[in-house]
Amino acid sequence: MQIKVKSMRVRMIGLFVILFTFFVSMVFAQKESKSSIETKIAIETNLESRLKRVLTEITGTEKIITIVNVELINEKKETPTKKKEDDIILPGVPLKESLAEKKVESVMMSALGEDTRTMIKKLSVTIILDKSISAGVMEIVKKVASGLLGIDYQRGDILDVQQMRFQKNLFSWNSLLYPPNIYWIFSVLAALLLSVAISSFLFGPFQRFAKDLVSAASTSAAALKERSSEQSAGFSSNVSLPAEISMPTASRIEKTASGKEPLFSFVNSSNLKELIFLIQNEPSKNIATVINYLSPELSSQILKEIPQDRKREIISTLSKVVEFNATDIEKYESQLKSRIDFLVGGTDKISKIIDTSDEKTQIEILNELNTLDPQLATKIQKSIVHLDILATLDLAGLQLIIKQIGTFTFGQILKNFSNDKQQKVLSVLPAGASIRIKQEMDLGKPLTAQRLEIEKKRLTDIIRRMRDRGII
């Protein structure tokens, strides 16, 4: 009975050893296989990256394909096992060998008692270059690749260098609908919308706001400067420039209740002389009709140019309420408007030309006109505005001019006058104003010749407007 129990125990131990050996062998084989594949991939990737990096430097292009295939072998070196020390053996007693201990020892030795090293059995390398690479560079590539990878043709290594023409990616509109192109499209559209929004803001409400802000700042600065100039120079603060000088001379045209412009609205101070020339020989009724539709200022100027006998008839016609034919009046207005545009020449025209010319041109025109019509030349000579008139103005006139053109500019223009005329102008001004202008003449930065001519012309225009309105 005891023999049977021992036999069953031995069989159970043997079965357990066999199962354990099978399990350990499977785990070790799987581990070894996985380790070999990872090692192979790591070696191939490293060699490919090194080779491509070096060849890119040599060829100067990234159009390179490197393919490395490695065949590995595992060289196993068994570690020596320690000899089992001799057990104490009793004389005459046979040694018992345990089958279970023998199997376990062999399994553990196979799993842990070996040293496995990886070696390259064969190396296959394929290099693909662009067609643009020359033959000389191809030879260098072969030598460098062979030396870098350690190609050994005796063990069966293969190095294959080929050339091909790399194809460019053809453009397709459908590709715009997929990433990353569609991201770029959205980015560009967003940038455009943002630019349009900013532009609309800068050139729209912000532009109007900036203009209003600059205009308000300029007005405030000018008012402050003039106020300080008046206080320091002794100018009278209650003297102001008439609105006729600072405002344009164009007449204000008011529309009638029907929305149309009033009759004879084309007549203004600039073409009034031409109108008088056209209607001076017209019937009194026609002259009265024109005067009826003009402003009182323009009407009075026309009556000044009409002879006394005809003036009586015109006033008599205006004093009566008479109904005229609307068609006849509109037709007469149209005739005058068309005729007035085609009037050429005249004393006023030549006077304006001379007034707006520089001093040299004025002298030339007057000399030519003096040979043709001495009386007209004398008349125009008297009507021309010269800056010398400043020496004949009173305090009020000088204050108006200085306030309009500025103390600095007035001093720079006066600097070009003769000494006696300078003294005449300065003697009229108060002591403080005279000292201030002298400082501008002596210490102020001189104007350039071009700027000085522009300021002289501006001062002449101011004096002319003041003279035409009877202010000076």
PDB file of C-alpha atoms in Angstrom, residues 56-309:
ATOM      1  CA  THR A  56      20.935  65.274 -46.973  1.00  0.00           C
ATOM      2  CA  GLU A  57      24.040  67.241 -46.077  1.00  0.00           C
ATOM      3  CA  ILE A  58      25.940  65.751 -49.039  1.00  0.00           C
ATOM      4  CA  THR A  59      23.276  66.136 -51.736  1.00  0.00           C
ATOM      5  CA  GLY A  60      21.716  69.365 -50.483  1.00  0.00           C
ATOM      6  CA  THR A  61      18.178  68.058 -50.875  1.00  0.00           C
ATOM      7  CA  GLU A  62      15.665  66.197 -48.736  1.00  0.00           C
ATOM      8  CA  LYS A  63      14.332  64.191 -51.663  1.00  0.00           C
ATOM      9  CA  ILE A  64      15.945  61.010 -50.327  1.00  0.00           C
ATOM     10  CA  ILE A  65      14.444  57.667 -49.361  1.00  0.00           C
ATOM     11  CA  THR A  66      16.462  55.226 -47.224  1.00  0.00           C
ATOM     12  CA  ILE A  67      15.330  51.666 -46.524  1.00  0.00           C
ATOM     13  CA  VAL A  68      17.372  49.446 -44.188  1.00  0.00           C
ATOM     14  CA  ASN A  69      16.540  45.770 -43.570  1.00  0.00           C
ATOM     15  CA  VAL A  70      18.448  43.888 -40.868  1.00  0.00           C
ATOM     16  CA  GLU A  71      18.537  40.135 -40.280  1.00  0.00           C
ATOM     17  CA  LEU A  72      19.566  39.270 -36.736  1.00  0.00           C
ATOM     18  CA  ILE A  73      20.946  36.166 -35.056  1.00  0.00           C
ATOM     19  CA  ASN A  74      20.995  35.369 -31.356  1.00  0.00           C
ATOM     20  CA  GLU A  75      24.216  33.864 -29.973  1.00  0.00           C
ATOM     21  CA  LYS A  76      23.543  32.085 -26.744  1.00  0.00           C
ATOM     22  CA  LYS A  77      26.237  31.461 -24.200  1.00  0.00           C
ATOM     23  CA  GLU A  78      25.461  29.022 -21.501  1.00  0.00           C
ATOM     24  CA  THR A  79      26.545  29.988 -18.054  1.00  0.00           C
ATOM     25  CA  PRO A  80      28.378  27.279 -16.155  1.00  0.00           C
ATOM     26  CA  THR A  81      26.363  25.625 -13.444  1.00  0.00           C
ATOM     27  CA  LYS A  82      27.703  25.076 -10.087  1.00  0.00           C
ATOM     28  CA  LYS A  83      28.491  21.536  -9.266  1.00  0.00           C
ATOM     29  CA  LYS A  84      26.368  20.179  -6.630  1.00  0.00           C
ATOM     30  CA  GLU A  85      28.391  19.426  -3.592  1.00  0.00           C
ATOM     31  CA  ASP A  86      28.658  15.837  -2.750  1.00  0.00           C
ATOM     32  CA  ASP A  87      26.055  14.837  -0.304  1.00  0.00           C
ATOM     33  CA  ILE A  88      26.936  12.757   2.654  1.00  0.00           C
ATOM     34  CA  ILE A  89      26.534   9.197   1.552  1.00  0.00           C
ATOM     35  CA  LEU A  90      26.253   6.475   4.100  1.00  0.00           C
ATOM     36  CA  PRO A  91      28.150   3.320   3.308  1.00  0.00           C
ATOM     37  CA  GLY A  92      25.981   0.603   1.905  1.00  0.00           C
ATOM     38  CA  VAL A  93      23.013   3.037   1.341  1.00  0.00           C
ATOM     39  CA  PRO A  94      22.191   3.746  -2.340  1.00  0.00           C
ATOM     40  CA  LEU A  95      21.740   7.439  -3.472  1.00  0.00           C
ATOM     41  CA  LYS A  96      18.167   8.405  -4.329  1.00  0.00           C
ATOM     42  CA  GLU A  97      17.670  10.729  -7.325  1.00  0.00           C
ATOM     43  CA  SER A  98      14.614  13.011  -7.316  1.00  0.00           C
ATOM     44  CA  LEU A  99      13.005  13.340 -10.757  1.00  0.00           C
ATOM     45  CA  ALA A 100      11.178  16.529  -9.722  1.00  0.00           C
ATOM     46  CA  GLU A 101      14.342  18.303  -8.599  1.00  0.00           C
ATOM     47  CA  LYS A 102      16.101  17.387 -11.845  1.00  0.00           C
ATOM     48  CA  LYS A 103      13.335  18.754 -14.066  1.00  0.00           C
ATOM     49  CA  VAL A 104      13.001  22.037 -12.136  1.00  0.00           C
ATOM     50  CA  GLU A 105      16.723  22.625 -12.261  1.00  0.00           C
ATOM     51  CA  SER A 106      16.858  22.079 -16.020  1.00  0.00           C
ATOM     52  CA  VAL A 107      13.923  24.475 -16.592  1.00  0.00           C
ATOM     53  CA  MET A 108      15.420  27.255 -14.470  1.00  0.00           C
ATOM     54  CA  MET A 109      18.738  26.900 -16.235  1.00  0.00           C
ATOM     55  CA  SER A 110      17.089  27.179 -19.596  1.00  0.00           C
ATOM     56  CA  ALA A 111      15.128  30.261 -18.499  1.00  0.00           C
ATOM     57  CA  LEU A 112      17.718  32.149 -16.486  1.00  0.00           C
ATOM     58  CA  GLY A 113      21.055  30.513 -16.887  1.00  0.00           C
ATOM     59  CA  GLU A 114      21.849  31.692 -20.477  1.00  0.00           C
ATOM     60  CA  ASP A 115      23.360  34.948 -21.844  1.00  0.00           C
ATOM     61  CA  THR A 116      21.740  35.991 -25.139  1.00  0.00           C
ATOM     62  CA  ARG A 117      23.545  38.528 -27.439  1.00  0.00           C
ATOM     63  CA  THR A 118      22.153  40.041 -30.676  1.00  0.00           C
ATOM     64  CA  MET A 119      24.292  40.045 -33.826  1.00  0.00           C
ATOM     65  CA  ILE A 120      23.655  41.211 -37.417  1.00  0.00           C
ATOM     66  CA  LYS A 121      23.533  38.360 -39.842  1.00  0.00           C
ATOM     67  CA  LYS A 122      22.814  40.347 -43.008  1.00  0.00           C
ATOM     68  CA  LEU A 123      22.261  43.989 -43.951  1.00  0.00           C
ATOM     69  CA  SER A 124      20.205  45.114 -46.969  1.00  0.00           C
ATOM     70  CA  VAL A 125      20.172  48.864 -47.782  1.00  0.00           C
ATOM     71  CA  THR A 126      18.225  50.633 -50.520  1.00  0.00           C
ATOM     72  CA  ILE A 127      18.808  54.352 -51.243  1.00  0.00           C
ATOM     73  CA  ILE A 128      16.581  56.271 -53.682  1.00  0.00           C
ATOM     74  CA  LEU A 129      17.797  59.683 -54.867  1.00  0.00           C
ATOM     75  CA  ASP A 130      16.337  62.334 -57.154  1.00  0.00           C
ATOM     76  CA  LYS A 131      17.195  62.381 -60.869  1.00  0.00           C
ATOM     77  CA  SER A 132      18.868  65.752 -60.437  1.00  0.00           C
ATOM     78  CA  ILE A 133      21.761  64.184 -58.473  1.00  0.00           C
ATOM     79  CA  SER A 134      24.893  63.949 -60.612  1.00  0.00           C
ATOM     80  CA  ALA A 135      26.926  60.789 -61.179  1.00  0.00           C
ATOM     81  CA  GLY A 136      29.845  62.092 -59.118  1.00  0.00           C
ATOM     82  CA  VAL A 137      27.625  62.686 -56.117  1.00  0.00           C
ATOM     83  CA  MET A 138      26.140  59.215 -56.597  1.00  0.00           C
ATOM     84  CA  GLU A 139      29.579  57.637 -56.178  1.00  0.00           C
ATOM     85  CA  ILE A 140      30.194  59.662 -53.037  1.00  0.00           C
ATOM     86  CA  VAL A 141      26.819  58.546 -51.670  1.00  0.00           C
ATOM     87  CA  LYS A 142      27.738  54.885 -52.224  1.00  0.00           C
ATOM     88  CA  LYS A 143      31.085  55.253 -50.459  1.00  0.00           C
ATOM     89  CA  VAL A 144      29.649  57.191 -47.535  1.00  0.00           C
ATOM     90  CA  ALA A 145      26.741  54.767 -47.073  1.00  0.00           C
ATOM     91  CA  SER A 146      29.043  51.759 -47.243  1.00  0.00           C
ATOM     92  CA  GLY A 147      31.394  53.214 -44.641  1.00  0.00           C
ATOM     93  CA  LEU A 148      28.657  54.530 -42.368  1.00  0.00           C
ATOM     94  CA  LEU A 149      26.691  51.265 -42.214  1.00  0.00           C
ATOM     95  CA  GLY A 150      29.700  48.947 -42.344  1.00  0.00           C
ATOM     96  CA  ILE A 151      28.583  47.086 -45.461  1.00  0.00           C
ATOM     97  CA  ASP A 152      30.304  43.676 -45.697  1.00  0.00           C
ATOM     98  CA  TYR A 153      29.726  42.127 -49.098  1.00  0.00           C
ATOM     99  CA  GLN A 154      31.382  38.849 -47.990  1.00  0.00           C
ATOM    100  CA  ARG A 155      28.636  38.128 -45.466  1.00  0.00           C
ATOM    101  CA  GLY A 156      26.001  38.902 -48.105  1.00  0.00           C
ATOM    102  CA  ASP A 157      25.219  42.579 -47.412  1.00  0.00           C
ATOM    103  CA  ILE A 158      23.424  44.462 -50.212  1.00  0.00           C
ATOM    104  CA  LEU A 159      23.729  48.204 -51.044  1.00  0.00           C
ATOM    105  CA  ASP A 160      21.405  49.367 -53.830  1.00  0.00           C
ATOM    106  CA  VAL A 161      21.451  53.054 -54.906  1.00  0.00           C
ATOM    107  CA  GLN A 162      18.738  54.112 -57.370  1.00  0.00           C
ATOM    108  CA  GLN A 163      17.473  57.318 -58.939  1.00  0.00           C
ATOM    109  CA  MET A 164      13.951  58.431 -59.739  1.00  0.00           C
ATOM    110  CA  ARG A 165      12.038  61.615 -60.474  1.00  0.00           C
ATOM    111  CA  PHE A 166      10.048  62.633 -57.433  1.00  0.00           C
ATOM    112  CA  GLN A 167       6.499  63.616 -58.343  1.00  0.00           C
ATOM    113  CA  LYS A 168       5.067  66.891 -57.090  1.00  0.00           C
ATOM    114  CA  ASN A 169       1.709  66.893 -55.412  1.00  0.00           C
ATOM    115  CA  LEU A 170      -0.841  68.061 -57.985  1.00  0.00           C
ATOM    116  CA  PHE A 171      -3.208  70.760 -56.808  1.00  0.00           C
ATOM    117  CA  SER A 172      -6.834  69.818 -56.409  1.00  0.00           C
ATOM    118  CA  TRP A 173      -9.681  72.108 -55.432  1.00  0.00           C
ATOM    119  CA  ASN A 174     -11.149  69.329 -53.355  1.00  0.00           C
ATOM    120  CA  SER A 175      -8.080  69.405 -51.134  1.00  0.00           C
ATOM    121  CA  LEU A 176      -9.165  72.824 -49.855  1.00  0.00           C
ATOM    122  CA  LEU A 177     -12.087  71.190 -48.081  1.00  0.00           C
ATOM    123  CA  TYR A 178      -9.858  69.004 -45.909  1.00  0.00           C
ATOM    124  CA  PRO A 179      -7.382  69.802 -43.138  1.00  0.00           C
ATOM    125  CA  PRO A 180      -5.029  71.548 -42.941  1.00  0.00           C
ATOM    126  CA  ASN A 181      -6.019  73.631 -45.983  1.00  0.00           C
ATOM    127  CA  ILE A 182      -9.479  74.394 -44.672  1.00  0.00           C
ATOM    128  CA  TYR A 183      -7.935  75.747 -41.464  1.00  0.00           C
ATOM    129  CA  TRP A 184      -5.850  78.190 -43.511  1.00  0.00           C
ATOM    130  CA  ILE A 185      -8.945  79.280 -45.448  1.00  0.00           C
ATOM    131  CA  PHE A 186     -10.841  80.020 -42.252  1.00  0.00           C
ATOM    132  CA  SER A 187      -7.845  81.922 -40.877  1.00  0.00           C
ATOM    133  CA  VAL A 188      -7.540  84.077 -44.011  1.00  0.00           C
ATOM    134  CA  LEU A 189     -11.280  84.806 -44.050  1.00  0.00           C
ATOM    135  CA  ALA A 190     -11.202  85.775 -40.388  1.00  0.00           C
ATOM    136  CA  ALA A 191      -8.229  88.082 -41.011  1.00  0.00           C
ATOM    137  CA  LEU A 192     -10.016  89.709 -43.967  1.00  0.00           C
ATOM    138  CA  LEU A 193     -13.187  90.260 -41.968  1.00  0.00           C
ATOM    139  CA  LEU A 194     -11.171  91.748 -39.129  1.00  0.00           C
ATOM    140  CA  SER A 195      -9.332  94.059 -41.559  1.00  0.00           C
ATOM    141  CA  VAL A 196     -12.606  95.195 -43.130  1.00  0.00           C
ATOM    142  CA  ALA A 197     -14.109  95.848 -39.709  1.00  0.00           C
ATOM    143  CA  ILE A 198     -11.076  97.848 -38.566  1.00  0.00           C
ATOM    144  CA  SER A 199     -10.966  99.802 -41.852  1.00  0.00           C
ATOM    145  CA  SER A 200     -14.671 100.584 -41.642  1.00  0.00           C
ATOM    146  CA  PHE A 201     -14.188 101.825 -38.107  1.00  0.00           C
ATOM    147  CA  LEU A 202     -11.083 103.901 -38.881  1.00  0.00           C
ATOM    148  CA  PHE A 203     -12.415 105.449 -42.090  1.00  0.00           C
ATOM    149  CA  GLY A 204     -16.000 105.742 -40.876  1.00  0.00           C
ATOM    150  CA  PRO A 205     -17.115 106.917 -37.441  1.00  0.00           C
ATOM    151  CA  PHE A 206     -13.588 107.182 -36.084  1.00  0.00           C
ATOM    152  CA  GLN A 207     -12.472 109.373 -38.998  1.00  0.00           C
ATOM    153  CA  ARG A 208     -15.321 111.809 -38.440  1.00  0.00           C
ATOM    154  CA  PHE A 209     -14.647 111.779 -34.724  1.00  0.00           C
ATOM    155  CA  ALA A 210     -10.918 112.400 -35.320  1.00  0.00           C
ATOM    156  CA  LYS A 211     -11.651 115.286 -37.696  1.00  0.00           C
ATOM    157  CA  ASP A 212     -14.010 116.874 -35.191  1.00  0.00           C
ATOM    158  CA  LEU A 213     -11.480 116.378 -32.417  1.00  0.00           C
ATOM    159  CA  VAL A 214      -8.618 117.892 -34.449  1.00  0.00           C
ATOM    160  CA  SER A 215     -10.815 120.786 -35.561  1.00  0.00           C
ATOM    161  CA  ALA A 216     -11.885 121.504 -31.996  1.00  0.00           C
ATOM    162  CA  ALA A 217      -8.295 121.293 -30.754  1.00  0.00           C
ATOM    163  CA  SER A 218      -7.061 123.601 -33.528  1.00  0.00           C
ATOM    164  CA  THR A 219      -9.804 126.119 -32.821  1.00  0.00           C
ATOM    165  CA  SER A 220      -9.068 126.094 -29.102  1.00  0.00           C
ATOM    166  CA  ALA A 221      -5.327 126.444 -29.682  1.00  0.00           C
ATOM    167  CA  ALA A 222      -5.809 129.307 -32.125  1.00  0.00           C
ATOM    168  CA  ALA A 223      -8.180 131.103 -29.773  1.00  0.00           C
ATOM    169  CA  LEU A 224      -5.787 130.666 -26.856  1.00  0.00           C
ATOM    170  CA  LYS A 225      -2.856 131.892 -28.938  1.00  0.00           C
ATOM    171  CA  GLU A 226      -4.724 134.961 -30.136  1.00  0.00           C
ATOM    172  CA  ARG A 227      -5.928 135.721 -26.614  1.00  0.00           C
ATOM    173  CA  SER A 228      -2.412 135.506 -25.223  1.00  0.00           C
ATOM    174  CA  SER A 229      -1.067 137.588 -28.106  1.00  0.00           C
ATOM    175  CA  GLU A 230      -3.637 140.293 -27.499  1.00  0.00           C
ATOM    176  CA  GLN A 231      -2.964 140.379 -23.783  1.00  0.00           C
ATOM    177  CA  SER A 232       0.812 140.491 -24.190  1.00  0.00           C
ATOM    178  CA  ALA A 233       0.871 142.898 -27.116  1.00  0.00           C
ATOM    179  CA  GLY A 234      -1.763 145.334 -25.835  1.00  0.00           C
ATOM    180  CA  PHE A 235      -4.367 144.685 -28.524  1.00  0.00           C
ATOM    181  CA  SER A 236      -7.941 145.673 -27.814  1.00  0.00           C
ATOM    182  CA  SER A 237     -10.020 142.616 -26.997  1.00  0.00           C
ATOM    183  CA  ASN A 238     -13.261 144.166 -28.241  1.00  0.00           C
ATOM    184  CA  VAL A 239     -12.020 144.472 -31.838  1.00  0.00           C
ATOM    185  CA  SER A 240     -13.228 141.576 -33.952  1.00  0.00           C
ATOM    186  CA  LEU A 241     -12.982 140.829 -37.625  1.00  0.00           C
ATOM    187  CA  PRO A 242     -16.225 141.360 -39.536  1.00  0.00           C
ATOM    188  CA  ALA A 243     -17.962 138.258 -40.746  1.00  0.00           C
ATOM    189  CA  GLU A 244     -17.681 139.421 -44.346  1.00  0.00           C
ATOM    190  CA  ILE A 245     -13.913 139.021 -44.257  1.00  0.00           C
ATOM    191  CA  SER A 246     -13.743 135.599 -42.679  1.00  0.00           C
ATOM    192  CA  MET A 247     -16.644 134.167 -44.645  1.00  0.00           C
ATOM    193  CA  PRO A 248     -16.579 133.355 -48.360  1.00  0.00           C
ATOM    194  CA  THR A 249     -17.968 136.018 -50.700  1.00  0.00           C
ATOM    195  CA  ALA A 250     -20.356 133.605 -52.405  1.00  0.00           C
ATOM    196  CA  SER A 251     -23.964 134.569 -51.811  1.00  0.00           C
ATOM    197  CA  ARG A 252     -26.197 132.298 -49.800  1.00  0.00           C
ATOM    198  CA  ILE A 253     -28.810 130.711 -52.019  1.00  0.00           C
ATOM    199  CA  GLU A 254     -32.062 129.902 -50.300  1.00  0.00           C
ATOM    200  CA  LYS A 255     -34.550 127.586 -51.875  1.00  0.00           C
ATOM    201  CA  THR A 256     -38.163 128.523 -52.346  1.00  0.00           C
ATOM    202  CA  ALA A 257     -41.056 126.676 -50.772  1.00  0.00           C
ATOM    203  CA  SER A 258     -41.376 124.539 -53.905  1.00  0.00           C
ATOM    204  CA  GLY A 259     -37.778 123.332 -53.543  1.00  0.00           C
ATOM    205  CA  LYS A 260     -36.437 125.262 -56.563  1.00  0.00           C
ATOM    206  CA  GLU A 261     -33.709 127.891 -56.466  1.00  0.00           C
ATOM    207  CA  PRO A 262     -34.984 131.495 -56.614  1.00  0.00           C
ATOM    208  CA  LEU A 263     -34.812 133.385 -59.884  1.00  0.00           C
ATOM    209  CA  PHE A 264     -31.504 135.105 -60.723  1.00  0.00           C
ATOM    210  CA  SER A 265     -29.781 133.151 -57.952  1.00  0.00           C
ATOM    211  CA  PHE A 266     -26.699 132.847 -60.160  1.00  0.00           C
ATOM    212  CA  VAL A 267     -25.931 136.544 -59.575  1.00  0.00           C
ATOM    213  CA  ASN A 268     -23.338 137.224 -56.873  1.00  0.00           C
ATOM    214  CA  SER A 269     -20.708 139.794 -56.025  1.00  0.00           C
ATOM    215  CA  SER A 270     -18.129 138.163 -58.298  1.00  0.00           C
ATOM    216  CA  ASN A 271     -20.181 138.504 -61.497  1.00  0.00           C
ATOM    217  CA  LEU A 272     -22.178 141.616 -60.583  1.00  0.00           C
ATOM    218  CA  LYS A 273     -20.035 143.851 -62.807  1.00  0.00           C
ATOM    219  CA  GLU A 274     -20.740 141.621 -65.795  1.00  0.00           C
ATOM    220  CA  LEU A 275     -24.469 141.738 -65.051  1.00  0.00           C
ATOM    221  CA  ILE A 276     -24.444 145.547 -64.915  1.00  0.00           C
ATOM    222  CA  PHE A 277     -22.645 145.625 -68.254  1.00  0.00           C
ATOM    223  CA  LEU A 278     -25.363 143.429 -69.799  1.00  0.00           C
ATOM    224  CA  ILE A 279     -28.436 145.223 -68.422  1.00  0.00           C
ATOM    225  CA  GLN A 280     -27.281 148.851 -68.431  1.00  0.00           C
ATOM    226  CA  ASN A 281     -28.872 149.406 -71.865  1.00  0.00           C
ATOM    227  CA  GLU A 282     -31.932 147.240 -71.195  1.00  0.00           C
ATOM    228  CA  PRO A 283     -35.404 148.741 -70.668  1.00  0.00           C
ATOM    229  CA  SER A 284     -36.105 150.027 -67.184  1.00  0.00           C
ATOM    230  CA  LYS A 285     -38.738 147.335 -66.692  1.00  0.00           C
ATOM    231  CA  ASN A 286     -36.136 144.592 -67.273  1.00  0.00           C
ATOM    232  CA  ILE A 287     -33.649 146.185 -64.878  1.00  0.00           C
ATOM    233  CA  ALA A 288     -36.373 146.536 -62.240  1.00  0.00           C
ATOM    234  CA  THR A 289     -37.286 142.880 -62.695  1.00  0.00           C
ATOM    235  CA  VAL A 290     -33.686 141.771 -62.063  1.00  0.00           C
ATOM    236  CA  ILE A 291     -33.301 144.057 -59.043  1.00  0.00           C
ATOM    237  CA  ASN A 292     -36.554 142.712 -57.601  1.00  0.00           C
ATOM    238  CA  TYR A 293     -35.088 139.198 -57.245  1.00  0.00           C
ATOM    239  CA  LEU A 294     -31.641 140.213 -55.921  1.00  0.00           C
ATOM    240  CA  SER A 295     -30.567 140.897 -52.358  1.00  0.00           C
ATOM    241  CA  PRO A 296     -30.704 144.512 -51.134  1.00  0.00           C
ATOM    242  CA  GLU A 297     -26.897 144.750 -51.122  1.00  0.00           C
ATOM    243  CA  LEU A 298     -26.571 143.696 -54.762  1.00  0.00           C
ATOM    244  CA  SER A 299     -29.554 145.823 -55.798  1.00  0.00           C
ATOM    245  CA  SER A 300     -28.029 148.957 -54.273  1.00  0.00           C
ATOM    246  CA  GLN A 301     -24.745 148.369 -56.114  1.00  0.00           C
ATOM    247  CA  ILE A 302     -26.626 148.083 -59.429  1.00  0.00           C
ATOM    248  CA  LEU A 303     -28.531 151.318 -58.789  1.00  0.00           C
ATOM    249  CA  LYS A 304     -25.235 153.116 -58.148  1.00  0.00           C
ATOM    250  CA  GLU A 305     -24.122 152.346 -61.703  1.00  0.00           C
ATOM    251  CA  ILE A 306     -27.408 153.373 -63.381  1.00  0.00           C
ATOM    252  CA  PRO A 307     -27.779 156.972 -64.706  1.00  0.00           C
ATOM    253  CA  GLN A 308     -30.000 159.259 -62.662  1.00  0.00           C
ATOM    254  CA  ASP A 309     -32.778 159.617 -65.257  1.00  0.00           C
TER     255      ASP A 309
END
